[in-house]
Amino acid sequence: MTASTPVLTMTGISKQFPGVKALDGVDFRLLPGEVHALMGENGAGKSTLIKVLTGVHDIDEGRIELDGARVAFTGPLAAQQAGISTVYQEVNLCTNLSVAENIFIGREPRDRWGRIRWKEVRRRAAGILARLDLDIDVTASLSAYSLAVQQLVAIARAIDVQAKVLILDEPTSSLDAGEVQQLFRVMRRLKDDGIAILFVSHFLDQIYEISDRMTILRNGRLVGEYLTKELPQVELVAKMIGQELAELERLHGTAKVFDRPLVEARELGRAGAIEPFTLTIHEGEVVGLAGLLGSGRTEIARLLFGADHASTGEIAIGGTPQPLRTPRAAMSHKIAFCSENRRSEGLIPDLTVRENLVLALQAARGWTRPLPRSRQDELVSRYVAALNIRPADPDQLIRNLSGGNQQKVLLARWLILEPRLLILDEPTRGIDVGAKAEIQRLVAELSGGGMAVLFISAELEEVLRLSHRVAVLRDRRLVAELDNDDRLTTESLMETIAGGGHPA
Amino acid sequence: MLVTAGLFAAMFVAGGVRYEGFATGQIVLNVFIDNGFLLVVAVGLTFVILTGGIDLSVGAVVALSTMVSASLLQAGWPWWAVIALVLAMGVVLGGGMGAIIHFFGIQPFIVTLAGMFLARGLCYTIGTDSIPITDPAFTAFAQTRIDLFADLWISPSVLIAVAVVLVAAYVLHYTRFGRAVYATGGSEQSALLMGLPVARTKITVYTVSGLCSALGGVLLAFYMLSGYGLHAVGMELDAIAAVVIGGTLLTGGSGYLLGTVLGVLVLGLIQTVISFEGTLSSWWTKIFIGALLLVFILLQRLMSRRGA
Ligand SMILES: Nc1ncnc2c1ncn2[C@@H]1O[C@H](COP(=O)(O)OP(=O)(O)OP(=O)(O)O)[C@@H](O)[C@H]1O
Ligand SMILES: [Mg+2]
């Protein structure tokens, strides 16, 4: 494989944003028929490298060669036409259009007179999705589907193009294990066809499973290029963060006994979304929610936050039943919900880091009582440091932050509120290993201080590390509640999720 | 859009019950005859609104078109050259505004507001009075009746308007440009990253709107047989109202052309009802349109909330 010539070489690439040198003399090459992982912490410059390559941003210095010829793309369209097909980090689709259209827009099959052949569009869209094991109604509007489906649709769009180079920037961030496997099967097939694949992910296991070679960036600089099989995981992490990462210990080893119930859901349910369930969350307790995608995890969170209305049952807070009809009502009981859909439901791209951070707190205080500037500064600097948000400049606009750093800001916004119950839906998605550990430690610390946490994550290791108790969901039903003691492992948890019928 | 259709049917039936001689096919056709130009303008505007933009210049461009037509005809130009020139002028104006909006990243509201003042201003540099049109081709066009079956008739303008609607509907639903219009309205950023020609799409929709306004102006010149700087005052607002009542979201990305047609019909029918009523002043039309607009925007809001 080393003998073949690269399809793509980038040499000496530099990119300066106002105040940030995002890329500094980076070299990168991509060989045909390989999966090449681009690694680095949040804000290392991975997405910027991809955007510079595909013409979303101009480059300041350096040259790009495709098949030996120098290129400079004017935009994604030009890159696509030259055979570079890209899925950008933030799922970029038009949710107002149908699924089929999102896959084909811009290159719909047409007849001789330029008329779009809709039948053909739908038929082929269903065919491509079938390759990803996805059987959905392609005529429905994309907004009807979850983020995971949308991500798969974006991938479907990219793999259908006859491309030489396929770029996937964190394509797996909202997929569950089965979907990832399906994607990997497709990637392997494409690889065998000689397509070069650039892959970005913060899931190290996935990197080791699929990639042949990796390039590591740190703070916009190239660290090096390595063969995946020659670089052990610890060394990779050390190279990414520039120091050794302490061994990840289990943060809550044993299940403690909690006796002060905070929020109790009694036979709470919503027709079509989640079967009635009973769940008690105590003060200071971290309850993990495990289950496959679509098993009802997010639905439970939304019910507890008042974002959806329950059709049966009731919620009691501190022993007294409370109708939580709106998120506002829930917030007045100090329940906070950090949703999984950060782009559409959370951040305001044109406000600064500071403003985004204090938004929820300010809203809770009411607009007539502005938060004093000194208090803002104090809170902001504390959380920027705690979560290692970079660049550590509170006046930077949110939209200029890397995807992972945006996620951290959103998380900090809710942490600042110091709620009594914090619901975290996939809080560490898209966040690098170092920051992940930081976030987990912070959550543990807060729960030690008496805050209750409902923690939703597709990563079972993470759930196990953090939770005192794990509630397992299957097919929109709460099937088990397991104490997180030494007997509970990812394997046994997996079994319960899959329907092994672990007794509660 | 179903709501609009229902509303139209309800108004028609109610009118029929209340007034003698209301519920005839000719009433509907008259609405078309009296509002053909509005329909054409609203079609162009639908493209713009679907991308999430707005075009405030349409009324002024209509007026300018009547003015240019009348003065050139008076100067002895042949009718076909006049029409061609007016349409070209609409294209240039619309395309120019689109280009400014796109390349300088200025709000469409501002740019087309400037376009509106420019076009109205140009009218008065041509003349401050109404210029009558006596050209035989134009008058023939204005007076021709095309008989349909059973005593029903339409004017040639209606044919043109219907043709515009059909072509536009085809373009929106069966061409890549049309789909790019919807995508741009859904999310411009995404459309760009999906590799769609966003720049071209945006400039083209304003060009289409300019062209439709110019054509609307020509139809209005047929209808009025005069050119005047005070023609079509406030028409941009009628057109926007028609598009919104037709179910197109002002934020872009969602709506159908058939809705716009129904929107224009509803507006026209309100006028008809008021004139049948006889005792009401024509300002009631505005009041009704205002109320309807409010109701429809609230409806859209509710529906999109339920969808989310
Ligand atoms: N449009 C922009 N304007 C200013 N700064 C930017 C812009 N886009 C990115 N940056 C900065 O460039 C740096 C690199 O960001 P980039 O998005 O490439 O990171 P990344 O490696 O993809 O991180 P993540 O893993 O979080 O996605 C960051 O410091 C970011 O704040
Ligand atoms: Mg990134």
PDB file of C-alpha atoms in Angstrom, chain A residues 360-447:
ATOM      1  CA  ALA A 360     -29.852  30.264  30.788  1.00  0.00           C
ATOM      2  CA  LEU A 361     -28.801  31.756  34.086  1.00  0.00           C
ATOM      3  CA  GLN A 362     -29.867  35.200  32.972  1.00  0.00           C
ATOM      4  CA  ALA A 363     -33.184  33.840  31.734  1.00  0.00           C
ATOM      5  CA  ALA A 364     -33.753  32.157  35.087  1.00  0.00           C
ATOM      6  CA  ARG A 365     -33.124  35.429  36.906  1.00  0.00           C
ATOM      7  CA  GLY A 366     -35.423  37.384  34.637  1.00  0.00           C
ATOM      8  CA  TRP A 367     -34.290  40.088  32.263  1.00  0.00           C
ATOM      9  CA  THR A 368     -34.866  42.928  34.672  1.00  0.00           C
ATOM     10  CA  ARG A 369     -32.051  41.763  36.905  1.00  0.00           C
ATOM     11  CA  PRO A 370     -28.963  41.644  34.760  1.00  0.00           C
ATOM     12  CA  LEU A 371     -26.131  39.537  35.978  1.00  0.00           C
ATOM     13  CA  PRO A 372     -23.324  41.809  37.143  1.00  0.00           C
ATOM     14  CA  ARG A 373     -20.363  41.810  34.822  1.00  0.00           C
ATOM     15  CA  SER A 374     -17.940  40.749  37.504  1.00  0.00           C
ATOM     16  CA  ARG A 375     -20.083  37.731  38.348  1.00  0.00           C
ATOM     17  CA  GLN A 376     -20.293  36.870  34.644  1.00  0.00           C
ATOM     18  CA  ASP A 377     -16.547  37.059  34.309  1.00  0.00           C
ATOM     19  CA  GLU A 378     -16.021  34.892  37.305  1.00  0.00           C
ATOM     20  CA  LEU A 379     -18.445  32.195  36.133  1.00  0.00           C
ATOM     21  CA  VAL A 380     -17.200  32.271  32.578  1.00  0.00           C
ATOM     22  CA  SER A 381     -13.545  32.014  33.464  1.00  0.00           C
ATOM     23  CA  ARG A 382     -14.269  29.204  35.873  1.00  0.00           C
ATOM     24  CA  TYR A 383     -16.113  27.075  33.355  1.00  0.00           C
ATOM     25  CA  VAL A 384     -13.875  27.931  30.436  1.00  0.00           C
ATOM     26  CA  ALA A 385     -11.005  26.605  32.527  1.00  0.00           C
ATOM     27  CA  ALA A 386     -12.903  23.637  33.957  1.00  0.00           C
ATOM     28  CA  LEU A 387     -13.963  22.374  30.551  1.00  0.00           C
ATOM     29  CA  ASN A 388     -10.861  23.572  28.771  1.00  0.00           C
ATOM     30  CA  ILE A 389     -12.805  25.563  26.217  1.00  0.00           C
ATOM     31  CA  ARG A 390     -10.510  26.801  23.492  1.00  0.00           C
ATOM     32  CA  PRO A 391      -9.754  29.460  22.481  1.00  0.00           C
ATOM     33  CA  ALA A 392     -10.184  30.660  26.059  1.00  0.00           C
ATOM     34  CA  ASP A 393     -11.485  33.993  24.865  1.00  0.00           C
ATOM     35  CA  PRO A 394     -14.957  34.757  26.246  1.00  0.00           C
ATOM     36  CA  ASP A 395     -15.621  37.326  23.542  1.00  0.00           C
ATOM     37  CA  GLN A 396     -15.124  34.950  20.626  1.00  0.00           C
ATOM     38  CA  LEU A 397     -18.268  34.278  18.602  1.00  0.00           C
ATOM     39  CA  ILE A 398     -19.648  30.793  19.150  1.00  0.00           C
ATOM     40  CA  ARG A 399     -19.830  29.994  15.493  1.00  0.00           C
ATOM     41  CA  ASN A 400     -16.073  30.376  15.234  1.00  0.00           C
ATOM     42  CA  LEU A 401     -15.454  27.627  17.764  1.00  0.00           C
ATOM     43  CA  SER A 402     -14.742  24.061  16.753  1.00  0.00           C
ATOM     44  CA  GLY A 403     -17.628  21.607  17.041  1.00  0.00           C
ATOM     45  CA  GLY A 404     -16.392  20.045  20.248  1.00  0.00           C
ATOM     46  CA  ASN A 405     -15.797  23.374  21.930  1.00  0.00           C
ATOM     47  CA  GLN A 406     -19.317  24.508  21.065  1.00  0.00           C
ATOM     48  CA  GLN A 407     -20.586  21.395  22.764  1.00  0.00           C
ATOM     49  CA  LYS A 408     -18.611  22.278  25.878  1.00  0.00           C
ATOM     50  CA  VAL A 409     -20.100  25.775  26.002  1.00  0.00           C
ATOM     51  CA  LEU A 410     -23.600  24.361  25.824  1.00  0.00           C
ATOM     52  CA  LEU A 411     -22.842  21.977  28.642  1.00  0.00           C
ATOM     53  CA  ALA A 412     -21.365  24.742  30.756  1.00  0.00           C
ATOM     54  CA  ARG A 413     -24.484  26.815  30.277  1.00  0.00           C
ATOM     55  CA  TRP A 414     -26.516  24.244  32.161  1.00  0.00           C
ATOM     56  CA  LEU A 415     -23.862  23.477  34.725  1.00  0.00           C
ATOM     57  CA  ILE A 416     -23.758  27.155  35.682  1.00  0.00           C
ATOM     58  CA  LEU A 417     -27.404  26.977  36.718  1.00  0.00           C
ATOM     59  CA  GLU A 418     -26.469  24.556  39.488  1.00  0.00           C
ATOM     60  CA  PRO A 419     -29.709  22.664  39.019  1.00  0.00           C
ATOM     61  CA  ARG A 420     -31.020  20.061  41.410  1.00  0.00           C
ATOM     62  CA  LEU A 421     -31.554  17.611  38.568  1.00  0.00           C
ATOM     63  CA  LEU A 422     -29.382  17.843  35.488  1.00  0.00           C
ATOM     64  CA  ILE A 423     -30.420  15.802  32.492  1.00  0.00           C
ATOM     65  CA  LEU A 424     -27.553  15.236  30.108  1.00  0.00           C
ATOM     66  CA  ASP A 425     -28.412  13.767  26.731  1.00  0.00           C
ATOM     67  CA  GLU A 426     -25.232  12.585  25.034  1.00  0.00           C
ATOM     68  CA  PRO A 427     -23.114  15.329  26.572  1.00  0.00           C
ATOM     69  CA  THR A 428     -19.766  14.028  25.418  1.00  0.00           C
ATOM     70  CA  ARG A 429     -20.580  13.498  21.788  1.00  0.00           C
ATOM     71  CA  GLY A 430     -17.896  15.006  19.618  1.00  0.00           C
ATOM     72  CA  ILE A 431     -15.706  15.802  22.592  1.00  0.00           C
ATOM     73  CA  ASP A 432     -12.104  14.624  22.684  1.00  0.00           C
ATOM     74  CA  VAL A 433     -10.781  12.073  25.161  1.00  0.00           C
ATOM     75  CA  GLY A 434      -9.140  14.571  27.454  1.00  0.00           C
ATOM     76  CA  ALA A 435     -12.163  16.830  27.731  1.00  0.00           C
ATOM     77  CA  LYS A 436     -14.445  13.831  28.119  1.00  0.00           C
ATOM     78  CA  ALA A 437     -12.610  12.792  31.241  1.00  0.00           C
ATOM     79  CA  GLU A 438     -12.842  16.372  32.503  1.00  0.00           C
ATOM     80  CA  ILE A 439     -16.581  16.490  31.964  1.00  0.00           C
ATOM     81  CA  GLN A 440     -17.076  13.164  33.670  1.00  0.00           C
ATOM     82  CA  ARG A 441     -15.031  14.306  36.638  1.00  0.00           C
ATOM     83  CA  LEU A 442     -17.048  17.500  36.850  1.00  0.00           C
ATOM     84  CA  VAL A 443     -20.341  15.621  36.804  1.00  0.00           C
ATOM     85  CA  ALA A 444     -19.080  13.350  39.567  1.00  0.00           C
ATOM     86  CA  GLU A 445     -18.005  16.337  41.591  1.00  0.00           C
ATOM     87  CA  LEU A 446     -21.359  18.053  41.226  1.00  0.00           C
ATOM     88  CA  SER A 447     -23.281  14.951  42.193  1.00  0.00           C
TER      89      SER A 447
END
